Amino acid sequence: MTLPRLEQIEETARLIATAMKPTPEICWATLSRRCDAEVWVKHENHTPIGAFKIRGGLVYIHNLIHGKQPPAGIIAATRGNHGQSIAYAARRYALDTTIVVPHGNSAETNFAMQALGANLLVHGHDFQAALEYATSQAAVRKLAMIPSFHELLVRGVATCGLEFLRGAPNLETVYVPVGLGSGICAMIAAREALGRTTKVVGVVAENAPAYALSYRAGKPIATESATTIADGVACRVPDMQAVEIINRYAERIVEVSEAEIRAAMRHYFTDTHNVAEGAGAVPLAALLKESEATRGRRVGLVLTGGNVDRTVFAQILR
């Protein structure tokens, strides 16, 4: 996959501006004191779906609709934010949308996708199982299968990186969660397009280490399970294109524990009164884990989303 050029990202930003405003980047004094560093947060929890994925969905669906053969309907698999992104973008064109989620998926996220007009199917024990089922249903129902990692998705999300690297002054390091890889690849694309030297660090859950294993091995390594409070990084089969980009351009991959993720979710609420979902909190968890090395540095965190069920969040806060 070729990383998008600066002019492509800027053109994409103009498209995204028709649906949403740029999200804020804020240097929180309370969070900076906790981390003993100058900490800037990119608030992707402030988009119309409460997550960064909306950017990629808008771009992918726009290109699909304006292609040579627009589909009658689409289907995608998700744990939540990708599905909301696709449903939100598809609603702009009255496009019939089916979203497949695994059993036990967030009830509130499921409701949000249905509120956006998506038809919801529940299948499988995790994201990979839901993905495989969605792919099979796309063939049976003659629907366009919307991937979870694609060049157009990366191009859309790269607008977040462009805003962050331009809006926050001279960031030395940016921590980004790694699910299937669009977020970190997009940040890398923005950095390369701007010619910056900012180090991009990926973060995964210890319970879902596929990309950490792939980074160390230099090739895609799948795992048998990926059970974590951070749904957005619960990946057990990495994408080959994403692995190639991450392994070439990322500074490192940090693994954080379930306890560290939960603590980071609490810290976000205590220090900024923002709700961070598990995947959105993993960058802060990684920064705190590496606090000795980052002391006094100017660091960026991408708070990728705030979509966590009330009952789950209440338990974490307790």
Tab-separated table of C-alpha atoms in Angstrom:
chain	number	residue	atom	x	y	z
A	1	MET	CA	0.000	0.000	0.000
A	2	THR	CA	1.248	3.488	-0.878
A	3	LEU	CA	0.975	6.145	1.821
A	4	PRO	CA	-1.141	9.165	0.766
A	5	ARG	CA	0.642	12.365	-0.240
A	6	LEU	CA	0.077	15.696	1.497
A	7	GLU	CA	-2.155	17.039	-1.274
A	8	GLN	CA	-4.288	13.891	-1.106
A	9	ILE	CA	-4.744	14.217	2.658
A	10	GLU	CA	-5.610	17.908	2.339
A	11	GLU	CA	-8.161	17.144	-0.399
A	12	THR	CA	-9.634	14.461	1.854
A	13	ALA	CA	-9.837	16.955	4.721
A	14	ARG	CA	-12.057	19.171	2.571
A	15	LEU	CA	-14.410	16.241	1.998
A	16	ILE	CA	-14.543	15.411	5.714
A	17	ALA	CA	-15.228	19.074	6.517
A	18	THR	CA	-18.638	18.669	4.849
A	19	ALA	CA	-19.635	16.323	7.687
A	20	MET	CA	-17.675	17.425	10.766
A	21	LYS	CA	-15.375	20.062	12.182
A	22	PRO	CA	-11.758	19.367	13.191
A	23	THR	CA	-11.512	17.873	16.670
A	24	PRO	CA	-9.609	19.759	19.396
A	25	GLU	CA	-6.077	19.086	20.549
A	26	ILE	CA	-5.641	20.123	24.175
A	27	CYS	CA	-2.689	20.232	26.529
A	28	TRP	CA	-4.180	19.248	29.891
A	29	ALA	CA	-2.247	20.593	32.888
A	30	THR	CA	-3.626	17.875	35.174
A	31	LEU	CA	-2.682	15.077	32.788
A	32	SER	CA	0.725	16.636	32.178
A	33	ARG	CA	1.425	16.718	35.904
A	34	ARG	CA	0.378	13.068	36.273
A	35	CYS	CA	2.702	12.009	33.439
A	36	ASP	CA	5.507	14.480	34.267
A	37	ALA	CA	5.550	15.570	30.626
A	38	GLU	CA	3.835	18.093	28.335
A	39	VAL	CA	0.873	15.981	27.228
A	40	TRP	CA	-1.318	16.925	24.266
A	41	VAL	CA	-4.519	14.976	23.626
A	42	LYS	CA	-6.196	14.700	20.222
A	43	HIS	CA	-9.885	14.416	21.102
A	44	GLU	CA	-11.328	12.057	18.502
A	45	ASN	CA	-13.965	11.230	21.111
A	46	HIS	CA	-15.533	14.534	20.002
A	47	THR	CA	-16.616	13.435	16.501
A	48	PRO	CA	-20.300	12.856	15.561
A	49	ILE	CA	-19.908	9.132	16.382
A	50	GLY	CA	-17.541	9.618	19.317
A	51	ALA	CA	-14.587	8.001	17.519
A	52	PHE	CA	-11.888	8.595	14.899
A	53	LYS	CA	-13.221	5.958	12.503
A	54	ILE	CA	-15.782	8.356	11.053
A	55	ARG	CA	-13.055	9.920	8.911
A	56	GLY	CA	-12.250	6.722	7.041
A	57	GLY	CA	-15.894	5.755	6.643
A	58	LEU	CA	-16.774	9.074	5.037
A	59	VAL	CA	-13.987	8.733	2.485
A	60	TYR	CA	-14.575	5.073	1.654
A	61	ILE	CA	-18.348	5.397	1.180
A	62	HIS	CA	-17.954	8.630	-0.840
A	63	ASN	CA	-15.628	6.861	-3.257
A	64	LEU	CA	-17.877	3.803	-3.376
A	65	ILE	CA	-20.980	5.847	-4.223
A	66	HIS	CA	-19.161	7.884	-6.861
A	67	GLY	CA	-17.560	4.838	-8.476
A	68	LYS	CA	-18.573	3.237	-11.769
A	69	GLN	CA	-20.996	0.775	-10.171
A	70	PRO	CA	-22.443	1.996	-6.857
A	71	PRO	CA	-23.744	-0.993	-4.848
A	72	ALA	CA	-27.347	-1.522	-3.824
A	73	GLY	CA	-26.183	-2.387	-0.307
A	74	ILE	CA	-23.112	-2.845	1.849
A	75	ILE	CA	-21.986	-5.054	4.733
A	76	ALA	CA	-19.192	-4.734	7.295
A	77	ALA	CA	-17.960	-6.412	10.473
A	78	THR	CA	-17.091	-4.473	13.596
A	79	ARG	CA	-16.761	-4.288	17.364
A	80	GLY	CA	-18.330	-0.836	17.122
A	81	ASN	CA	-16.526	2.241	15.846
A	82	HIS	CA	-15.906	1.002	12.295
A	83	GLY	CA	-19.554	-0.023	12.074
A	84	GLN	CA	-20.756	3.352	13.326
A	85	SER	CA	-18.472	5.051	10.827
A	86	ILE	CA	-19.841	3.064	7.892
A	87	ALA	CA	-23.455	3.454	9.034
A	88	TYR	CA	-23.024	7.217	9.493
A	89	ALA	CA	-21.476	7.685	6.061
A	90	ALA	CA	-23.949	5.352	4.319
A	91	ARG	CA	-26.921	7.216	5.798
A	92	ARG	CA	-25.845	10.325	3.889
A	93	TYR	CA	-26.600	8.439	0.664
A	94	ALA	CA	-29.581	6.361	1.880
A	95	LEU	CA	-27.466	3.254	1.270
A	96	ASP	CA	-28.779	-0.041	2.699
A	97	THR	CA	-26.302	-1.136	5.375
A	98	THR	CA	-25.792	-4.382	7.271
A	99	ILE	CA	-23.354	-4.571	10.179
A	100	VAL	CA	-22.165	-7.860	11.724
A	101	VAL	CA	-21.043	-7.851	15.360
A	102	PRO	CA	-19.884	-10.729	17.586
A	103	HIS	CA	-21.922	-12.066	20.499
A	104	GLY	CA	-21.425	-10.023	23.660
A	105	ASN	CA	-20.774	-6.809	21.747
A	106	SER	CA	-21.472	-3.474	23.445
A	107	ALA	CA	-25.238	-3.030	23.760
A	108	GLU	CA	-25.005	0.750	23.566
A	109	THR	CA	-22.783	0.627	20.484
A	110	ASN	CA	-25.181	-1.810	18.834
A	111	PHE	CA	-28.039	0.616	19.544
A	112	ALA	CA	-26.032	3.507	18.088
A	113	MET	CA	-25.461	1.639	14.816
A	114	GLN	CA	-29.150	0.775	14.571
A	115	ALA	CA	-30.044	4.410	15.294
A	116	LEU	CA	-27.891	5.345	12.295
A	117	GLY	CA	-30.038	3.054	10.149
A	118	ALA	CA	-27.923	-0.110	10.022
A	119	ASN	CA	-29.370	-3.620	10.023
A	120	LEU	CA	-27.576	-5.526	12.787
A	121	LEU	CA	-26.531	-9.184	12.616
A	122	VAL	CA	-24.924	-10.955	15.593
A	123	HIS	CA	-22.556	-13.806	14.780
A	124	GLY	CA	-19.374	-15.371	16.182
A	125	HIS	CA	-17.414	-15.155	19.409
A	126	ASP	CA	-15.042	-12.348	18.364
A	127	PHE	CA	-14.317	-9.820	15.619
A	128	GLN	CA	-12.502	-12.287	13.372
A	129	ALA	CA	-15.460	-14.674	13.397
A	130	ALA	CA	-17.834	-11.792	12.635
A	131	LEU	CA	-15.564	-10.664	9.800
A	132	GLU	CA	-15.466	-14.091	8.203
A	133	TYR	CA	-19.259	-14.362	8.409
A	134	ALA	CA	-19.752	-10.889	6.928
A	135	THR	CA	-17.459	-11.803	4.034
A	136	SER	CA	-19.484	-14.930	3.299
A	137	GLN	CA	-22.762	-13.016	3.520
A	138	ALA	CA	-21.475	-10.382	1.104
A	139	ALA	CA	-21.159	-13.075	-1.558
A	140	VAL	CA	-24.509	-14.704	-0.774
A	141	ARG	CA	-26.469	-11.432	-0.607
A	142	LYS	CA	-24.502	-9.668	-3.362
A	143	LEU	CA	-23.496	-6.831	-1.049
A	144	ALA	CA	-20.324	-4.757	-1.194
A	145	MET	CA	-18.008	-5.877	1.616
A	146	ILE	CA	-16.490	-2.907	3.434
A	147	PRO	CA	-13.023	-3.806	4.760
A	148	SER	CA	-11.704	-2.760	8.156
A	149	PHE	CA	-8.311	-1.853	6.704
A	150	HIS	CA	-7.957	-0.141	3.336
A	151	GLU	CA	-5.980	2.631	1.682
A	152	LEU	CA	-9.050	4.907	1.605
A	153	LEU	CA	-9.719	4.348	5.312
A	154	VAL	CA	-6.110	5.258	6.089
A	155	ARG	CA	-6.352	8.369	3.906
A	156	GLY	CA	-9.433	9.512	5.786
A	157	VAL	CA	-7.949	8.955	9.233
A	158	ALA	CA	-4.714	10.663	8.146
A	159	THR	CA	-6.639	13.943	8.364
A	160	CYS	CA	-6.644	13.432	12.149
A	161	GLY	CA	-2.865	13.123	12.124
A	162	LEU	CA	-2.567	16.201	9.922
A	163	GLU	CA	-4.680	18.250	12.338
A	164	PHE	CA	-2.754	16.966	15.356
A	165	LEU	CA	0.760	17.465	14.041
A	166	ARG	CA	-0.112	20.953	12.789
A	167	GLY	CA	-2.167	21.951	15.823
A	168	ALA	CA	0.061	20.712	18.655
A	169	PRO	CA	3.533	22.278	18.686
A	170	ASN	CA	6.545	20.103	17.807
A	171	LEU	CA	5.423	16.791	19.280
A	172	GLU	CA	8.399	14.529	19.949
A	173	THR	CA	6.350	11.318	20.260
A	174	VAL	CA	2.752	10.347	19.525
A	175	TYR	CA	1.161	7.233	21.030
A	176	VAL	CA	-1.551	5.593	18.890
A	177	PRO	CA	-3.684	2.502	19.593
A	178	VAL	CA	-3.355	-0.393	17.139
A	179	GLY	CA	-6.478	-2.362	16.259
A	180	LEU	CA	-6.290	-3.513	12.665
A	181	GLY	CA	-3.875	-0.692	11.863
A	182	SER	CA	-5.640	2.192	10.120
A	183	GLY	CA	-5.024	4.638	12.987
A	184	ILE	CA	-1.282	4.150	13.328
A	185	CYS	CA	-0.726	3.897	9.558
A	186	ALA	CA	-2.658	7.147	9.143
A	187	MET	CA	-0.512	8.921	11.759
A	188	ILE	CA	2.596	7.644	10.007
A	189	ALA	CA	1.202	8.906	6.678
A	190	ALA	CA	0.572	12.380	8.118
A	191	ARG	CA	4.042	12.530	9.637
A	192	GLU	CA	5.705	11.475	6.390
A	193	ALA	CA	3.575	13.884	4.345
A	194	LEU	CA	4.573	16.794	6.594
A	195	GLY	CA	8.219	15.722	6.777
A	196	ARG	CA	8.207	15.685	10.591
A	197	THR	CA	10.524	13.698	12.855
A	198	THR	CA	7.825	12.858	15.431
A	199	LYS	CA	8.184	9.285	16.671
A	200	VAL	CA	5.015	7.209	16.236
A	201	VAL	CA	4.528	4.544	18.905
A	202	GLY	CA	1.833	1.893	18.578
A	203	VAL	CA	0.041	0.481	21.606
A	204	VAL	CA	-1.712	-2.882	21.980
A	205	ALA	CA	-3.254	-4.791	24.859
A	206	GLU	CA	-1.172	-7.608	26.333
A	207	ASN	CA	-4.224	-9.825	25.792
A	208	ALA	CA	-4.301	-8.933	22.071
A	209	PRO	CA	-0.607	-8.828	21.099
A	210	ALA	CA	-0.817	-9.734	17.390
A	211	TYR	CA	0.820	-6.524	16.162
A	212	ALA	CA	3.475	-6.559	18.883
A	213	LEU	CA	4.360	-10.130	17.898
A	214	SER	CA	4.323	-9.140	14.218
A	215	TYR	CA	6.598	-6.176	14.916
A	216	ARG	CA	9.141	-8.381	16.669
A	217	ALA	CA	8.947	-11.151	14.077
A	218	GLY	CA	9.003	-8.834	11.074
A	219	LYS	CA	5.946	-10.560	9.589
A	220	PRO	CA	2.236	-11.032	10.407
A	221	ILE	CA	1.675	-13.229	13.465
A	222	ALA	CA	-1.868	-14.222	14.437
A	223	THR	CA	-3.009	-15.193	17.925
A	224	GLU	CA	-5.668	-17.651	19.040
A	225	SER	CA	-7.524	-15.120	21.183
A	226	ALA	CA	-7.815	-11.381	21.758
A	227	THR	CA	-9.965	-10.831	24.844
A	228	THR	CA	-9.552	-7.352	26.297
A	229	ILE	CA	-11.546	-4.489	27.790
A	230	ALA	CA	-10.190	-2.456	24.853
A	231	ASP	CA	-12.558	-3.694	22.127
A	232	GLY	CA	-10.979	-1.445	19.509
A	233	VAL	CA	-7.624	-3.240	19.729
A	234	ALA	CA	-9.047	-6.766	20.079
A	235	CYS	CA	-7.379	-8.061	16.917
A	236	ARG	CA	-6.005	-11.589	16.556
A	237	VAL	CA	-5.285	-11.691	12.776
A	238	PRO	CA	-3.207	-8.695	11.625
A	239	ASP	CA	-3.411	-7.158	8.158
A	240	MET	CA	-0.313	-7.801	6.039
A	241	GLN	CA	-0.242	-4.302	4.510
A	242	ALA	CA	-0.583	-2.695	7.921
A	243	VAL	CA	2.208	-4.857	9.335
A	244	GLU	CA	4.534	-3.792	6.519
A	245	ILE	CA	3.914	-0.090	7.154
A	246	ILE	CA	4.111	-0.360	10.949
A	247	ASN	CA	7.259	-2.460	10.879
A	248	ARG	CA	8.943	0.002	8.532
A	249	TYR	CA	7.918	3.326	10.073
A	250	ALA	CA	6.824	2.889	13.721
A	251	GLU	CA	9.265	3.558	16.538
A	252	ARG	CA	8.062	0.602	18.634
A	253	ILE	CA	4.976	-1.242	19.860
A	254	VAL	CA	4.116	-1.089	23.563
A	255	GLU	CA	1.960	-3.698	25.298
A	256	VAL	CA	-0.232	-2.658	28.246
A	257	SER	CA	-2.095	-4.800	30.760
A	258	GLU	CA	-5.827	-4.830	31.485
A	259	ALA	CA	-5.169	-3.167	34.837
A	260	GLU	CA	-3.137	-0.416	33.134
A	261	ILE	CA	-5.907	0.172	30.582
A	262	ARG	CA	-8.561	0.443	33.280
A	263	ALA	CA	-6.385	2.823	35.283
A	264	ALA	CA	-5.878	5.018	32.203
A	265	MET	CA	-9.647	5.173	31.646
A	266	ARG	CA	-10.042	6.388	35.231
A	267	HIS	CA	-7.214	8.909	34.852
A	268	TYR	CA	-8.787	10.431	31.739
A	269	PHE	CA	-12.032	10.968	33.614
A	270	THR	CA	-10.350	12.286	36.758
A	271	ASP	CA	-7.928	14.604	34.966
A	272	THR	CA	-10.017	15.809	31.991
A	273	HIS	CA	-13.603	14.652	32.698
A	274	ASN	CA	-13.581	12.932	29.301
A	275	VAL	CA	-14.847	9.380	28.873
A	276	ALA	CA	-12.262	7.184	27.154
A	277	GLU	CA	-13.136	3.723	25.869
A	278	GLY	CA	-10.534	1.025	26.429
A	279	ALA	CA	-8.814	1.448	23.067
A	280	GLY	CA	-8.876	5.222	23.479
A	281	ALA	CA	-7.092	4.894	26.827
A	282	VAL	CA	-4.260	2.568	25.783
A	283	PRO	CA	-1.993	5.436	24.599
A	284	LEU	CA	-2.161	7.026	28.063
A	285	ALA	CA	-1.500	3.633	29.646
A	286	ALA	CA	1.625	3.279	27.486
A	287	LEU	CA	2.847	6.791	28.296
A	288	LEU	CA	2.499	6.122	32.023
A	289	LYS	CA	4.323	2.820	31.572
A	290	GLU	CA	7.199	4.653	29.865
A	291	SER	CA	7.109	7.732	32.110
A	292	GLU	CA	10.772	7.497	33.076
A	293	ALA	CA	11.864	7.791	29.433
A	294	THR	CA	9.367	10.553	28.560
A	295	ARG	CA	9.885	12.827	31.564
A	296	GLY	CA	9.880	16.468	30.448
A	297	ARG	CA	9.108	15.589	26.814
A	298	ARG	CA	6.340	16.951	24.575
A	299	VAL	CA	4.085	13.971	23.915
A	300	GLY	CA	0.852	13.399	21.998
A	301	LEU	CA	-1.945	10.941	22.767
A	302	VAL	CA	-4.741	10.078	20.335
A	303	LEU	CA	-7.927	9.555	22.356
A	304	THR	CA	-9.533	7.548	19.570
A	305	GLY	CA	-12.988	7.168	21.108
A	306	GLY	CA	-15.271	7.379	24.101
A	307	ASN	CA	-17.752	4.625	23.303
A	308	VAL	CA	-17.987	2.456	26.401
A	309	ASP	CA	-21.171	1.105	27.971
A	310	ARG	CA	-22.343	2.925	31.091
A	311	THR	CA	-22.380	-0.215	33.252
A	312	VAL	CA	-18.843	-1.148	32.180
A	313	PHE	CA	-17.526	2.354	32.776
A	314	ALA	CA	-19.224	2.580	36.168
A	315	GLN	CA	-17.535	-0.652	37.227
A	316	ILE	CA	-14.152	0.643	36.042
A	317	LEU	CA	-14.569	3.906	37.920
A	318	ARG	CA	-15.332	1.961	41.105
